[in-house]
Amino acid sequence: MKVTSEQELAEAIRGANGPLRVQGGGTRDVGRPVAGEVLEVAISGVVLYEPGALTLVVGAGTPLAEIEALLATEGQRLAFEPLDFRAVLGTSGVPTIGGAVAANASGPRRIQAGAVRDHALGMRFVDGAGRVIRNGGRVMKNVTGYDLVKLMAGSWGTLGVISEVSLKVQPAPEAVITLSGRAGDAAQAVALMSAALGSPFDVTGAAARKDGAVRIRLEGHEASVRYRAQALIDGPLAGFEAVLSNPGAPDAWAGIAALAPFAATRGDLWRISLRPGDAPGLLAGIGALGSDWVLDWGGGLIWLATAEGVDTGEAARAIRAALAPLGGHATLIRAGARARAQVEVFQPQPAPLAAISRGLKQKFDPRGILNPGLMGF
C-alpha cells in the first residue's frame, strides 16, 4: 500500500493485520529479507525552508534529487553527502530523504561534517502502534528526555516510520580541489590519508582504492583551497596532483558516494567500520577473501567486495573473526536473498546491548510488524 500523508500512514499501521515491509524509494534492499505487505511512504514536499537559518523541513518521501536541486538554488547542500546504493544493489527506485535518514547513509564527507543523524534537528514518525511521535525541533535542536532523532537514524524502519524530517543544511563551497596520488599498499594509503587528516587544512574527503589510488578533498573559498592544497603537496603529500572542479559537478567523490567501483562486481559487498590504523591489518588478515576494496573516512570505513563464488557464511565468519579483537563492526550490504536470510547481516550485538535493542523494539513496535527480522529482531 502507498501512503501520501501522515494520517494515512498512522491509519495504515494501526489497521495492519500482519508484517509490513517499509520502504521509501525502494533503493536500499539491505538486511534480512522481510516477508510482509509493502508499505510505501510517499509523503513528499517541502514543509519549511529557511535558507538564512540553514534549515529545511520536508516530507520523508521527498526525493533526494529534489532536495539537492532546491538547496542548489540558494547555494546550499546536504552536508552528509548521502550514499546511493542503486548501482551496487541493482535497484531502480528514487532515493528519498526518509530512506537516507533511516539508514544513516553517510558519505565521504562524514569525516569532516558528521553523519546524517548529526544534521537531523527533529522528526515526526509513526510507531508500530500507529501513534504519531514528534521529537526535536524544526529550526533548532530541541530535545528533552531521550533523543529519538538519533535513535531513529540508522534503525532501518524497525522502530517507526518517518513521516517528516527537519535538517540542518550548509553553504556549498566556492571551490573543490581533489589531490590525487598513489600508495604502494593499504598501510601507506592509510598513512598518507592520516597525514592529511591530521593537518590543519580541513580535509573533507580521504579515500583510497586497492589499485593504489589515493584521493584527498579540500573545499571552501578558492584562494584558501589552493593554499591548503599546495601546503599539503609541499608537505606530507609530495608528488600528489591537484585538480580543481566545480562544486556539485560529477567527480570521483560522487563515484565513491554511489559505490561505483563495485557496480560491475558480482561478489558480496561488506561495509566494515573500524579504527583507521587497523584497516591494513584486517585486509591482510582476510587475504584473498577480498577481491576489491575501497577505504573511506581515512581508512575508518572499508567497502569490501568478496571474490565471486565465496560462500557468504564463510566470509561472514572470517571477516568477523578478524574484526573481533579490533572492536569494529561489519554489515553485509549486498548478497542474495537466500544468503541474507541465513547469516547475521548486521554485526551481532553483545548480550546486554541485544537486550536493550529487543526492549526498544518491544516499546516502539509492540506487535512486531515494522520490518520484522530485518536487523535480526
Short mmCIF file of C-alpha atoms in Angstrom, two decimals:
data_model
loop_
_atom_site.label_atom_id
_atom_site.label_comp_id
_atom_site.label_asym_id
_atom_site.label_seq_id
_atom_site.Cartn_x
_atom_site.Cartn_y
_atom_site.Cartn_z
CA MET A 1 0.00 0.00 0.00
CA LYS A 2 1.09 3.56 -0.67
CA VAL A 3 0.56 6.41 1.79
CA THR A 4 0.84 10.10 0.95
CA SER A 5 0.10 11.72 4.30
CA GLU A 6 0.98 11.20 7.94
CA GLN A 7 -2.66 10.48 8.74
CA GLU A 8 -2.79 7.75 6.09
CA LEU A 9 0.47 6.33 7.44
CA ALA A 10 -0.85 6.16 11.00
CA GLU A 11 -4.11 4.57 9.86
CA ALA A 12 -2.27 2.02 7.73
CA ILE A 13 -0.08 0.93 10.62
CA ARG A 14 -2.96 0.83 13.11
CA GLY A 15 -5.02 -1.26 10.71
CA ALA A 16 -2.24 -3.68 9.72
CA ASN A 17 -3.04 -7.33 10.40
CA GLY A 18 0.44 -8.61 9.70
CA PRO A 19 4.05 -7.64 9.00
CA LEU A 20 4.82 -4.52 6.96
CA ARG A 21 7.80 -4.11 4.68
CA VAL A 22 8.53 -0.39 4.98
CA GLN A 23 10.15 1.40 2.06
CA GLY A 24 10.56 4.84 0.58
CA GLY A 25 12.01 4.88 -2.91
CA GLY A 26 12.91 1.19 -2.76
CA THR A 27 16.63 1.70 -3.39
CA ARG A 28 18.14 0.20 -0.22
CA ASP A 29 17.31 -3.51 -0.09
CA VAL A 30 19.64 -4.19 2.83
CA GLY A 31 19.15 -6.53 5.78
CA ARG A 32 17.42 -9.85 6.17
CA PRO A 33 14.53 -10.27 3.73
CA VAL A 34 11.21 -9.10 5.17
CA ALA A 35 8.06 -11.05 4.37
CA GLY A 36 5.08 -8.73 4.57
CA GLU A 37 2.91 -6.22 2.78
CA VAL A 38 4.87 -3.36 1.26
CA LEU A 39 4.20 -0.01 2.94
CA GLU A 40 5.46 2.68 0.56
CA VAL A 41 5.97 6.08 2.18
CA ALA A 42 5.31 8.79 -0.41
CA ILE A 43 4.81 11.74 1.94
CA SER A 44 6.57 14.29 -0.22
CA GLY A 45 7.13 18.00 -0.33
CA VAL A 46 8.86 20.91 1.36
CA VAL A 47 7.17 21.95 4.60
CA LEU A 48 9.57 24.75 5.52
CA TYR A 49 12.79 26.10 4.03
CA GLU A 50 14.64 28.98 5.65
CA PRO A 51 17.94 29.49 3.80
CA GLY A 52 19.04 32.19 6.21
CA ALA A 53 18.65 29.81 9.14
CA LEU A 54 20.15 26.89 7.20
CA THR A 55 17.13 24.72 7.98
CA LEU A 56 14.86 22.55 5.88
CA VAL A 57 11.75 20.57 6.82
CA VAL A 58 10.48 18.01 4.30
CA GLY A 59 8.24 15.00 4.00
CA ALA A 60 10.11 11.73 4.35
CA GLY A 61 9.22 10.59 0.85
CA THR A 62 10.75 13.64 -0.82
CA PRO A 63 13.35 12.55 -3.42
CA LEU A 64 16.91 13.50 -2.55
CA ALA A 65 17.37 14.88 -6.07
CA GLU A 66 14.57 17.39 -5.50
CA ILE A 67 16.05 18.47 -2.18
CA GLU A 68 19.52 18.89 -3.65
CA ALA A 69 18.14 20.91 -6.57
CA LEU A 70 16.24 23.20 -4.20
CA LEU A 71 19.26 23.75 -1.98
CA ALA A 72 21.44 24.48 -5.01
CA THR A 73 19.25 27.47 -5.93
CA GLU A 74 20.35 29.05 -2.64
CA GLY A 75 23.97 27.92 -2.85
CA GLN A 76 23.47 25.29 -0.16
CA ARG A 77 23.73 21.50 0.18
CA LEU A 78 23.24 18.48 2.43
CA ALA A 79 26.47 18.24 4.40
CA PHE A 80 26.38 14.48 4.93
CA GLU A 81 26.67 13.58 1.21
CA PRO A 82 24.15 10.68 1.22
CA LEU A 83 25.13 7.34 -0.24
CA ASP A 84 23.35 5.96 -3.30
CA PHE A 85 23.05 2.15 -3.27
CA ARG A 86 21.29 1.74 -6.62
CA ALA A 87 24.30 0.78 -8.71
CA VAL A 88 25.54 -1.93 -6.35
CA LEU A 89 22.13 -3.32 -5.41
CA GLY A 90 20.65 -3.18 -8.89
CA THR A 91 17.64 -1.17 -7.75
CA SER A 92 15.95 1.44 -9.89
CA GLY A 93 13.87 3.46 -7.45
CA VAL A 94 14.37 7.05 -6.36
CA PRO A 95 16.36 7.69 -3.15
CA THR A 96 14.36 9.65 -0.58
CA ILE A 97 15.39 11.69 2.43
CA GLY A 98 13.48 9.39 4.78
CA GLY A 99 15.41 6.39 3.49
CA ALA A 100 18.71 8.21 3.88
CA VAL A 101 17.89 9.08 7.49
CA ALA A 102 16.53 5.62 8.32
CA ALA A 103 19.75 4.06 7.01
CA ASN A 104 22.00 6.85 8.34
CA ALA A 105 23.54 6.63 4.87
CA SER A 106 26.51 8.99 5.31
CA GLY A 107 29.03 9.56 2.53
CA PRO A 108 32.70 10.58 2.29
CA ARG A 109 32.22 13.96 3.98
CA ARG A 110 31.28 12.31 7.27
CA ILE A 111 34.89 12.59 8.47
CA GLN A 112 34.53 16.37 8.49
CA ALA A 113 30.82 17.19 8.68
CA GLY A 114 29.40 14.27 10.63
CA ALA A 115 26.78 11.62 9.85
CA VAL A 116 23.17 12.02 8.73
CA ARG A 117 21.98 11.81 12.35
CA ASP A 118 24.19 14.77 13.26
CA HIS A 119 22.25 17.01 10.87
CA ALA A 120 18.74 15.91 11.81
CA LEU A 121 17.23 18.60 14.05
CA GLY A 122 13.94 16.83 14.56
CA MET A 123 11.43 14.47 13.03
CA ARG A 124 7.93 13.12 13.12
CA PHE A 125 7.33 9.39 12.87
CA VAL A 126 4.65 6.79 13.43
CA ASP A 127 5.48 3.88 15.72
CA GLY A 128 4.27 0.29 15.45
CA ALA A 129 1.11 1.08 17.41
CA GLY A 130 0.12 3.80 14.94
CA ARG A 131 0.98 6.66 17.29
CA VAL A 132 2.39 9.88 15.79
CA ILE A 133 5.50 10.94 17.69
CA ARG A 134 7.38 14.21 17.39
CA ASN A 135 10.90 14.71 18.69
CA GLY A 136 13.37 17.57 18.34
CA GLY A 137 12.58 20.87 16.62
CA ARG A 138 12.25 22.42 13.19
CA VAL A 139 14.80 25.23 13.26
CA MET A 140 16.98 24.29 16.23
CA LYS A 141 17.81 21.22 18.30
CA ASN A 142 15.13 21.00 20.96
CA VAL A 143 15.18 17.68 22.81
CA THR A 144 14.21 16.96 26.37
CA GLY A 145 14.47 13.41 27.60
CA TYR A 146 15.55 10.81 25.06
CA ASP A 147 16.92 11.96 21.71
CA LEU A 148 14.70 9.84 19.49
CA VAL A 149 16.07 11.52 16.37
CA LYS A 150 19.42 9.83 16.96
CA LEU A 151 17.68 6.55 17.74
CA MET A 152 15.61 6.54 14.56
CA ALA A 153 18.55 7.40 12.30
CA GLY A 154 20.03 4.03 11.42
CA SER A 155 17.10 1.96 12.72
CA TRP A 156 16.09 0.94 9.17
CA GLY A 157 12.37 1.37 9.78
CA THR A 158 12.23 -1.24 12.53
CA LEU A 159 11.13 1.12 15.33
CA GLY A 160 8.93 3.59 13.48
CA VAL A 161 8.20 5.03 10.06
CA ILE A 162 9.48 8.56 9.49
CA SER A 163 6.90 10.97 8.08
CA GLU A 164 8.78 14.28 8.32
CA VAL A 165 12.35 15.30 9.00
CA SER A 166 13.94 18.64 9.90
CA LEU A 167 17.52 19.09 8.71
CA LYS A 168 20.41 21.45 9.17
CA VAL A 169 21.97 22.29 5.80
CA GLN A 170 25.20 24.11 4.94
CA PRO A 171 26.52 26.55 2.35
CA ALA A 172 28.05 24.95 -0.73
CA PRO A 173 31.77 25.68 -1.17
CA GLU A 174 33.10 28.09 -3.76
CA ALA A 175 35.71 25.59 -4.93
CA VAL A 176 36.70 21.94 -4.62
CA ILE A 177 40.19 20.54 -5.14
CA THR A 178 40.98 16.84 -5.19
CA LEU A 179 44.57 15.80 -4.56
CA SER A 180 45.39 12.53 -6.33
CA GLY A 181 48.38 10.29 -5.68
CA ARG A 182 49.50 6.68 -5.33
CA ALA A 183 50.25 4.32 -2.46
CA GLY A 184 52.12 1.04 -2.57
CA ASP A 185 49.74 -0.75 -0.20
CA ALA A 186 46.93 -0.21 2.29
CA ALA A 187 49.32 0.74 5.10
CA GLN A 188 50.91 3.51 3.05
CA ALA A 189 47.48 4.70 1.89
CA VAL A 190 46.26 5.00 5.48
CA ALA A 191 49.48 6.79 6.46
CA LEU A 192 49.02 9.35 3.67
CA MET A 193 45.35 9.90 4.50
CA SER A 194 46.13 10.19 8.21
CA ALA A 195 48.79 12.79 7.50
CA ALA A 196 46.30 14.86 5.52
CA LEU A 197 43.54 14.48 8.11
CA GLY A 198 45.95 15.31 10.91
CA SER A 199 46.95 18.56 9.23
CA PRO A 200 45.24 21.90 9.97
CA PHE A 201 43.89 22.07 6.41
CA ASP A 202 40.27 20.91 6.94
CA VAL A 203 40.15 17.85 4.70
CA THR A 204 36.60 16.84 3.70
CA GLY A 205 37.36 13.56 1.98
CA ALA A 206 40.09 10.91 2.24
CA ALA A 207 39.73 7.70 0.26
CA ALA A 208 41.92 5.03 -1.32
CA ARG A 209 41.45 2.07 -3.65
CA LYS A 210 43.06 -1.34 -3.82
CA ASP A 211 44.74 -0.32 -7.10
CA GLY A 212 46.80 2.25 -5.15
CA ALA A 213 44.86 5.41 -5.97
CA VAL A 214 44.61 7.84 -3.04
CA ARG A 215 42.41 10.94 -3.08
CA ILE A 216 42.16 13.84 -0.66
CA ARG A 217 39.46 16.51 -0.93
CA LEU A 218 39.57 20.17 0.12
CA GLU A 219 36.60 22.56 -0.08
CA GLY A 220 35.95 26.22 0.61
CA HIS A 221 36.89 29.62 -0.82
CA GLU A 222 39.08 29.16 -3.88
CA ALA A 223 42.10 31.08 -2.57
CA SER A 224 42.00 29.11 0.68
CA VAL A 225 41.59 25.79 -1.10
CA ARG A 226 44.51 26.48 -3.41
CA TYR A 227 46.71 27.48 -0.48
CA ARG A 228 45.84 24.38 1.53
CA ALA A 229 46.33 22.10 -1.46
CA GLN A 230 49.77 23.48 -2.13
CA ALA A 231 50.73 23.22 1.54
CA LEU A 232 49.85 19.52 1.54
CA ILE A 233 51.74 18.92 -1.70
CA ASP A 234 54.74 20.73 -0.26
CA GLY A 235 54.40 18.64 2.89
CA PRO A 236 53.07 15.11 3.51
CA LEU A 237 51.52 14.63 0.06
CA ALA A 238 54.59 15.26 -2.06
CA GLY A 239 54.02 14.08 -5.62
CA PHE A 240 50.24 14.40 -5.50
CA GLU A 241 48.46 16.33 -8.23
CA ALA A 242 45.70 18.89 -7.63
CA VAL A 243 42.55 19.06 -9.75
CA LEU A 244 40.08 21.94 -9.33
CA SER A 245 36.43 21.05 -10.00
CA ASN A 246 33.12 22.85 -9.86
CA PRO A 247 31.11 22.20 -6.69
CA GLY A 248 28.26 19.80 -7.44
CA ALA A 249 29.78 18.55 -10.68
CA PRO A 250 30.23 14.78 -11.08
CA ASP A 251 33.67 13.75 -9.85
CA ALA A 252 35.50 10.95 -8.07
CA TRP A 253 33.65 11.68 -4.84
CA ALA A 254 30.26 11.24 -6.46
CA GLY A 255 31.50 7.84 -7.60
CA ILE A 256 32.56 6.93 -4.07
CA ALA A 257 29.18 8.02 -2.67
CA ALA A 258 27.50 5.82 -5.29
CA LEU A 259 29.89 2.89 -4.59
CA ALA A 260 30.72 2.94 -8.29
CA PRO A 261 33.84 0.71 -8.02
CA PHE A 262 31.57 -2.21 -7.08
CA ALA A 263 28.79 -1.71 -9.61
CA ALA A 264 30.26 -4.25 -12.05
CA THR A 265 31.33 -6.84 -9.46
CA ARG A 266 29.17 -9.84 -8.55
CA GLY A 267 30.53 -10.90 -5.18
CA ASP A 268 29.06 -9.93 -1.84
CA LEU A 269 29.72 -6.40 -0.56
CA TRP A 270 30.56 -5.66 3.08
CA ARG A 271 30.71 -2.39 4.97
CA ILE A 272 33.33 -2.58 7.72
CA SER A 273 33.82 0.16 10.30
CA LEU A 274 36.94 0.21 12.49
CA ARG A 275 39.84 2.37 13.61
CA PRO A 276 41.74 3.63 10.53
CA GLY A 277 45.06 2.26 11.78
CA ASP A 278 43.57 -1.24 11.98
CA ALA A 279 42.39 -1.34 8.37
CA PRO A 280 45.64 -2.61 6.78
CA GLY A 281 45.92 -5.44 9.29
CA LEU A 282 42.35 -6.54 8.75
CA LEU A 283 42.76 -6.56 4.98
CA ALA A 284 45.93 -8.61 5.34
CA GLY A 285 44.18 -10.97 7.72
CA ILE A 286 41.36 -11.86 5.36
CA GLY A 287 43.77 -12.16 2.40
CA ALA A 288 42.33 -13.44 -0.87
CA LEU A 289 38.81 -13.42 0.52
CA GLY A 290 38.50 -9.82 -0.65
CA SER A 291 38.59 -9.28 -4.40
CA ASP A 292 38.44 -5.48 -4.21
CA TRP A 293 38.21 -2.76 -1.59
CA VAL A 294 37.84 0.96 -1.07
CA LEU A 295 38.96 2.75 2.08
CA ASP A 296 36.89 5.79 3.00
CA TRP A 297 36.93 8.11 6.02
CA GLY A 298 40.72 7.93 6.07
CA GLY A 299 40.59 4.14 6.49
CA GLY A 300 37.87 4.11 9.15
CA LEU A 301 35.44 2.58 6.66
CA ILE A 302 36.20 -0.36 4.37
CA TRP A 303 33.96 -1.28 1.47
CA LEU A 304 34.98 -4.87 0.78
CA ALA A 305 33.85 -6.99 -2.17
CA THR A 306 34.40 -10.72 -1.73
CA ALA A 307 35.50 -12.87 -4.61
CA GLU A 308 32.69 -14.27 -6.72
CA GLY A 309 31.69 -17.71 -5.51
CA VAL A 310 32.89 -17.24 -1.93
CA ASP A 311 30.26 -18.57 0.47
CA THR A 312 28.55 -15.72 2.33
CA GLY A 313 28.55 -17.57 5.64
CA GLU A 314 32.24 -18.40 5.32
CA ALA A 315 33.02 -14.76 4.55
CA ALA A 316 30.94 -13.57 7.50
CA ARG A 317 32.81 -15.84 9.90
CA ALA A 318 36.23 -14.87 8.54
CA ILE A 319 35.57 -11.12 8.49
CA ARG A 320 34.05 -11.02 11.96
CA ALA A 321 36.76 -13.25 13.42
CA ALA A 322 39.41 -10.86 12.07
CA LEU A 323 37.39 -7.90 13.33
CA ALA A 324 36.66 -9.26 16.82
CA PRO A 325 39.89 -8.13 18.52
CA LEU A 326 39.68 -4.72 16.84
CA GLY A 327 36.30 -3.62 18.17
CA GLY A 328 34.73 -2.70 14.83
CA HIS A 329 31.63 -3.96 13.08
CA ALA A 330 30.72 -5.41 9.69
CA THR A 331 27.44 -5.13 7.78
CA LEU A 332 26.53 -7.22 4.74
CA ILE A 333 25.30 -4.72 2.15
CA ARG A 334 24.90 -6.93 -0.90
CA ALA A 335 24.18 -10.63 -1.18
CA GLY A 336 21.40 -12.84 -2.48
CA ALA A 337 18.17 -13.02 -0.51
CA ARG A 338 18.84 -16.63 0.50
CA ALA A 339 22.28 -15.78 1.86
CA ARG A 340 20.95 -12.76 3.75
CA ALA A 341 18.30 -14.93 5.35
CA GLN A 342 20.94 -17.33 6.69
CA VAL A 343 23.62 -15.01 8.12
CA GLU A 344 23.71 -12.10 10.54
CA VAL A 345 23.55 -9.16 8.14
CA PHE A 346 24.25 -6.60 10.85
CA GLN A 347 27.05 -7.00 13.37
CA PRO A 348 25.90 -9.34 16.19
CA GLN A 349 25.47 -7.38 19.40
CA PRO A 350 26.82 -8.33 22.84
CA ALA A 351 24.08 -9.81 25.02
CA PRO A 352 23.47 -6.66 27.14
CA LEU A 353 23.16 -4.45 24.07
CA ALA A 354 20.98 -7.01 22.28
CA ALA A 355 18.63 -7.00 25.27
CA ILE A 356 18.34 -3.21 25.05
CA SER A 357 17.62 -3.45 21.31
CA ARG A 358 14.89 -6.01 21.87
CA GLY A 359 13.42 -3.84 24.61
CA LEU A 360 13.33 -0.81 22.31
CA LYS A 361 11.69 -2.88 19.57
CA GLN A 362 9.03 -4.05 22.02
CA LYS A 363 8.42 -0.50 23.23
CA PHE A 364 8.13 1.17 19.84
CA ASP A 365 6.69 -1.77 17.89
CA PRO A 366 4.82 -3.95 20.39
CA ARG A 367 3.20 -6.06 17.68
CA GLY A 368 6.49 -6.60 15.87
CA ILE A 369 5.09 -5.56 12.46
CA LEU A 370 7.64 -2.98 11.22
CA ASN A 371 10.32 -4.63 9.07
CA PRO A 372 10.39 -7.67 11.41
CA GLY A 373 13.69 -9.52 11.35
CA LEU A 374 15.44 -7.03 9.06
CA MET A 375 18.06 -6.22 11.71
CA GLY A 376 17.86 -9.62 13.38
CA PHE A 377 14.91 -8.81 15.69
#
